[in-house]
Amino acid sequence: MVLQKKIYNADKPLVMGILNVTPDSFFDGGRYTDEISVMRRARDIVGQGADIIDLGAVSTRPGADTPDQEAELQRVLPVLKMLRAEFPHTPISIDTFRATVAERCVEAGADIINDISGGLFDKRMLPTVAALQVPYVLMHNRTTPDRMAQATQYTDVVTEVIHFLSENMETLYRLGAKDVIVDPGFGFAKTLDQNYELMRRLDEFAVFDEPLLVGISRKSMIYKLLGNTADDALNGTTALNTYALLHGAKFLRVHDVTEAVQCRTIVSKLI
């Protein structure tokens, strides 16, 4: 399968720059809450070489407040319309687990749906994705952010993540969806050791023969291992992004675009 040409060029992995318009995301919460700061961030993402802007209006960190659907729409739609007007040729991904939000955003010009729940939180999501005929990031998850720490019991984390993704992918294609990107869901209902087991066995996700997305930017699997903080986790992020690219990742979702693009350039000389 080949994703829409606007989205995916098989010649190189793609970098997704994160734009969180939330007050409480784990790393950049509250930084981009007005038009000036949002557009400055978007221009930086594009200017530094990102291929996709990943726009989200709901924090998924443990303990974060989850706004209702109307509040999410009120946050995300005005920003999406500004982005679409200024960057008409840059693909925009919408980070949402709500089918109605996904639908409204695609109507407003979004190109990709990035769902951290893999269809788990909203049973309308998978049928909506199929009806919209847009690329969909299918991520593994088990439960809501406030309960993730209690949902980390696996016999074999890699096998069970692949099974979850396989079942949902089968549903998507049965419904008529076209383009699916698989995401192992690093940091979601997984312990530190389980996250590294997923990364170590990343090659096994080639079983899908679909593009693989890795999103580990400044996550706790890095800074807890190193004994520092998210603010100090850029070097660890780059190390894991390098490993991911060498083991099949086709999308990197990142806060730090320049470093990810440089990482891609160097890895491209090795493979």
Short mmCIF file of C-alpha atoms in Angstrom, two decimals:
data_model
loop_
_atom_site.label_atom_id
_atom_site.label_comp_id
_atom_site.label_asym_id
_atom_site.label_seq_id
_atom_site.Cartn_x
_atom_site.Cartn_y
_atom_site.Cartn_z
CA MET A 1 0.00 0.00 0.00
CA VAL A 2 1.13 3.56 -0.74
CA LEU A 3 -0.28 6.44 1.27
CA GLN A 4 -1.64 9.43 -0.57
CA LYS A 5 1.26 11.05 -2.42
CA LYS A 6 0.68 14.30 -0.55
CA ILE A 7 1.42 12.48 2.70
CA TYR A 8 3.97 9.78 2.11
CA ASN A 9 7.01 9.59 -0.12
CA ALA A 10 8.63 6.17 0.19
CA ASP A 11 12.02 7.70 -0.65
CA LYS A 12 12.49 9.02 2.88
CA PRO A 13 10.97 8.82 6.36
CA LEU A 14 8.79 11.78 7.31
CA VAL A 15 9.07 14.08 10.30
CA MET A 16 5.89 15.19 12.10
CA GLY A 17 6.33 18.37 14.13
CA ILE A 18 4.16 18.52 17.25
CA LEU A 19 1.96 21.57 17.80
CA ASN A 20 0.07 21.24 21.09
CA VAL A 21 -2.55 23.93 21.70
CA THR A 22 -3.17 22.66 25.22
CA PRO A 23 -2.51 24.18 28.64
CA ASP A 24 -1.17 20.96 30.17
CA SER A 25 0.79 18.72 27.81
CA PHE A 26 3.71 16.98 29.51
CA PHE A 27 6.48 18.94 27.73
CA ASP A 28 5.14 22.03 25.95
CA GLY A 29 1.79 22.58 27.65
CA GLY A 30 0.76 26.22 27.78
CA ARG A 31 3.43 27.45 25.36
CA TYR A 32 1.12 27.83 22.38
CA THR A 33 -2.20 29.25 23.51
CA ASP A 34 -2.54 32.46 21.48
CA GLU A 35 -2.44 33.21 17.78
CA ILE A 36 1.05 34.75 17.80
CA SER A 37 2.75 31.88 19.65
CA VAL A 38 0.84 29.21 17.69
CA MET A 39 1.82 30.64 14.32
CA ARG A 40 5.40 31.20 15.41
CA ARG A 41 5.61 27.55 16.40
CA ALA A 42 3.99 26.42 13.13
CA ARG A 43 6.42 28.50 11.08
CA ASP A 44 9.31 27.01 13.02
CA ILE A 45 8.02 23.47 12.39
CA VAL A 46 7.76 24.06 8.64
CA GLY A 47 10.89 26.17 8.37
CA GLN A 48 13.00 23.58 10.17
CA GLY A 49 12.02 20.95 7.62
CA ALA A 50 9.09 18.99 9.03
CA ASP A 51 6.93 17.23 6.49
CA ILE A 52 3.74 17.26 8.59
CA ILE A 53 2.26 19.45 11.33
CA ASP A 54 0.66 17.31 14.04
CA LEU A 55 -1.98 19.46 15.73
CA GLY A 56 -3.49 18.43 19.06
CA ALA A 57 -5.84 20.12 21.51
CA VAL A 58 -6.12 17.47 24.26
CA SER A 59 -3.30 16.46 26.59
CA THR A 60 -2.91 12.71 27.09
CA ARG A 61 -0.41 12.84 29.94
CA PRO A 62 -1.50 10.96 33.08
CA GLY A 63 -3.63 13.18 35.30
CA ALA A 64 -4.41 15.73 32.60
CA ASP A 65 -7.88 17.24 32.40
CA THR A 66 -9.78 16.08 29.33
CA PRO A 67 -11.90 18.84 27.78
CA ASP A 68 -15.28 17.90 26.38
CA GLN A 69 -15.86 17.65 22.65
CA GLU A 70 -17.04 21.23 22.20
CA ALA A 71 -14.07 22.61 24.09
CA GLU A 72 -11.70 20.52 21.94
CA LEU A 73 -13.34 21.82 18.77
CA GLN A 74 -13.16 25.40 20.02
CA ARG A 75 -9.44 24.98 20.60
CA VAL A 76 -8.50 23.12 17.44
CA LEU A 77 -10.68 24.44 14.60
CA PRO A 78 -9.54 28.10 14.62
CA VAL A 79 -5.90 26.99 14.70
CA LEU A 80 -6.45 24.46 11.92
CA LYS A 81 -8.04 27.11 9.71
CA MET A 82 -5.09 29.47 10.29
CA LEU A 83 -2.61 26.71 9.48
CA ARG A 84 -4.47 25.67 6.37
CA ALA A 85 -4.52 29.26 5.10
CA GLU A 86 -0.82 29.89 5.70
CA PHE A 87 0.48 26.43 4.74
CA PRO A 88 -1.82 25.21 1.98
CA HIS A 89 0.61 22.52 0.81
CA THR A 90 1.78 21.18 4.19
CA PRO A 91 -0.05 18.07 5.38
CA ILE A 92 -1.75 18.55 8.75
CA SER A 93 -2.44 15.70 11.13
CA ILE A 94 -5.16 15.98 13.78
CA ASP A 95 -4.34 14.32 17.09
CA THR A 96 -7.77 13.33 18.43
CA PHE A 97 -9.61 10.28 19.70
CA ARG A 98 -13.08 11.67 18.92
CA ALA A 99 -14.78 10.78 15.65
CA THR A 100 -16.76 14.02 15.44
CA VAL A 101 -13.64 16.11 15.98
CA ALA A 102 -11.84 14.11 13.31
CA GLU A 103 -14.72 14.59 10.89
CA ARG A 104 -14.99 18.35 11.49
CA CYS A 105 -11.25 18.79 11.13
CA VAL A 106 -11.05 16.87 7.86
CA GLU A 107 -13.89 19.04 6.57
CA ALA A 108 -11.78 22.07 7.56
CA GLY A 109 -8.74 20.81 5.66
CA ALA A 110 -6.88 18.29 7.82
CA ASP A 111 -5.15 15.47 5.96
CA ILE A 112 -4.48 12.76 8.58
CA ILE A 113 -6.19 11.48 11.72
CA ASN A 114 -3.81 10.56 14.54
CA ASP A 115 -5.77 8.62 17.18
CA ILE A 116 -3.97 7.74 20.42
CA SER A 117 -6.71 5.25 21.30
CA GLY A 118 -6.66 3.11 18.15
CA GLY A 119 -10.45 3.43 18.01
CA LEU A 120 -10.81 2.34 21.64
CA PHE A 121 -12.27 5.54 23.11
CA ASP A 122 -14.88 6.27 20.43
CA LYS A 123 -16.55 3.36 18.66
CA ARG A 124 -17.46 5.67 15.77
CA MET A 125 -13.83 6.41 14.98
CA LEU A 126 -12.98 3.46 12.73
CA PRO A 127 -16.17 3.74 10.61
CA THR A 128 -15.59 7.50 10.40
CA VAL A 129 -12.01 7.02 9.21
CA ALA A 130 -13.22 4.62 6.53
CA ALA A 131 -15.92 7.04 5.40
CA LEU A 132 -13.53 9.99 5.26
CA GLN A 133 -10.94 8.03 3.23
CA VAL A 134 -7.98 9.78 4.84
CA PRO A 135 -4.78 8.29 6.27
CA TYR A 136 -5.14 7.13 9.87
CA VAL A 137 -2.52 6.60 12.54
CA LEU A 138 -3.61 3.45 14.38
CA MET A 139 -1.92 3.48 17.77
CA HIS A 140 -1.90 0.75 20.39
CA ASN A 141 -3.48 1.67 23.69
CA ARG A 142 -5.44 -0.07 26.43
CA THR A 143 -7.18 2.55 28.51
CA THR A 144 -7.54 6.22 29.35
CA PRO A 145 -4.50 8.21 30.55
CA ASP A 146 -5.58 8.22 34.19
CA ARG A 147 -5.58 4.39 34.28
CA MET A 148 -2.55 3.54 32.16
CA ALA A 149 -0.27 2.72 35.07
CA GLN A 150 -2.66 -0.04 36.12
CA ALA A 151 -2.91 -1.57 32.63
CA THR A 152 0.62 -2.82 32.02
CA GLN A 153 0.16 -6.57 32.48
CA TYR A 154 1.33 -8.42 29.34
CA THR A 155 2.53 -11.94 28.71
CA ASP A 156 4.52 -10.70 25.71
CA VAL A 157 4.14 -6.98 25.10
CA VAL A 158 5.24 -7.04 21.44
CA THR A 159 3.01 -9.95 20.48
CA GLU A 160 0.01 -8.41 22.22
CA VAL A 161 0.55 -4.97 20.68
CA ILE A 162 0.80 -6.55 17.23
CA HIS A 163 -2.38 -8.54 17.88
CA PHE A 164 -4.29 -5.38 18.86
CA LEU A 165 -3.09 -3.53 15.78
CA SER A 166 -3.87 -6.50 13.52
CA GLU A 167 -7.46 -6.78 14.74
CA ASN A 168 -8.14 -3.08 14.33
CA MET A 169 -6.43 -2.95 10.96
CA GLU A 170 -8.61 -5.83 9.77
CA THR A 171 -11.69 -3.89 10.90
CA LEU A 172 -10.51 -0.75 9.12
CA TYR A 173 -9.94 -2.50 5.82
CA ARG A 174 -13.21 -4.39 6.07
CA LEU A 175 -14.93 -1.01 6.46
CA GLY A 176 -13.11 0.31 3.39
CA ALA A 177 -10.28 2.38 4.88
CA LYS A 178 -7.34 2.93 2.55
CA ASP A 179 -4.23 4.19 4.30
CA VAL A 180 -3.15 3.03 7.76
CA ILE A 181 0.01 3.97 9.65
CA VAL A 182 0.85 1.73 12.62
CA ASP A 183 2.10 3.12 15.93
CA PRO A 184 3.18 0.82 18.81
CA GLY A 185 2.11 3.45 21.33
CA PHE A 186 5.29 4.05 23.28
CA GLY A 187 4.46 5.25 26.78
CA PHE A 188 0.80 4.28 26.69
CA ALA A 189 -0.07 1.52 29.20
CA LYS A 190 3.52 0.29 29.18
CA THR A 191 6.29 0.20 31.75
CA LEU A 192 9.76 1.55 31.06
CA ASP A 193 11.09 -1.96 30.39
CA GLN A 194 8.14 -2.76 28.10
CA ASN A 195 8.79 0.38 26.08
CA TYR A 196 12.38 -0.69 25.52
CA GLU A 197 11.28 -4.21 24.63
CA LEU A 198 9.04 -2.69 21.95
CA MET A 199 11.91 -0.59 20.65
CA ARG A 200 14.36 -3.49 20.69
CA ARG A 201 11.96 -5.62 18.64
CA LEU A 202 10.79 -2.85 16.31
CA ASP A 203 11.71 -4.97 13.27
CA GLU A 204 8.79 -7.28 14.08
CA PHE A 205 6.32 -4.56 13.07
CA ALA A 206 7.40 -5.11 9.47
CA VAL A 207 4.83 -7.92 9.52
CA PHE A 208 2.19 -5.31 8.67
CA ASP A 209 3.90 -4.09 5.50
CA GLU A 210 2.53 -0.67 6.43
CA PRO A 211 4.35 2.54 7.37
CA LEU A 212 5.50 2.58 10.99
CA LEU A 213 5.30 5.68 13.20
CA VAL A 214 7.49 6.10 16.26
CA GLY A 215 6.65 8.79 18.80
CA ILE A 216 9.06 8.84 21.73
CA SER A 217 9.96 12.53 21.81
CA ARG A 218 11.08 13.56 25.32
CA LYS A 219 8.93 10.82 26.91
CA SER A 220 9.44 9.39 30.38
CA MET A 221 10.97 6.20 28.96
CA ILE A 222 13.97 8.43 28.20
CA TYR A 223 14.25 10.76 31.15
CA LYS A 224 13.35 8.20 33.81
CA LEU A 225 16.07 5.88 32.50
CA LEU A 226 18.60 8.71 32.42
CA GLY A 227 17.51 10.24 35.71
CA ASN A 228 16.76 13.68 34.33
CA THR A 229 13.67 15.51 33.03
CA ALA A 230 11.77 16.03 29.80
CA ASP A 231 13.67 19.30 29.35
CA ASP A 232 16.93 17.32 29.30
CA ALA A 233 15.71 14.45 27.09
CA LEU A 234 16.65 15.71 23.63
CA ASN A 235 19.84 13.69 23.34
CA GLY A 236 18.04 10.51 24.40
CA THR A 237 15.25 11.28 21.95
CA THR A 238 17.74 11.56 19.11
CA ALA A 239 19.40 8.28 20.10
CA LEU A 240 16.08 6.43 20.00
CA ASN A 241 14.99 8.16 16.78
CA THR A 242 18.21 6.99 15.17
CA TYR A 243 17.58 3.41 16.29
CA ALA A 244 13.97 3.61 15.09
CA LEU A 245 14.96 4.81 11.63
CA LEU A 246 17.53 2.03 11.34
CA HIS A 247 14.80 -0.48 12.21
CA GLY A 248 12.02 0.53 9.90
CA ALA A 249 10.34 3.71 11.17
CA LYS A 250 8.83 5.78 8.36
CA PHE A 251 7.44 8.56 10.54
CA LEU A 252 9.01 10.33 13.51
CA ARG A 253 6.69 12.41 15.69
CA VAL A 254 8.82 15.00 17.48
CA HIS A 255 8.97 18.25 19.40
CA ASP A 256 12.46 19.07 18.08
CA VAL A 257 12.24 19.20 14.32
CA THR A 258 15.75 20.36 13.41
CA GLU A 259 17.39 17.51 15.31
CA ALA A 260 15.03 14.92 13.85
CA VAL A 261 15.65 16.13 10.30
CA GLN A 262 19.41 16.01 10.90
CA CYS A 263 19.03 12.51 12.32
CA ARG A 264 17.13 11.43 9.21
CA THR A 265 19.79 12.92 6.93
CA ILE A 266 22.59 11.05 8.66
CA VAL A 267 20.74 7.73 8.86
CA SER A 268 19.86 8.02 5.17
CA LYS A 269 23.59 7.80 4.39
CA LEU A 270 23.78 4.50 6.27
CA ILE A 271 20.86 2.55 4.83
#
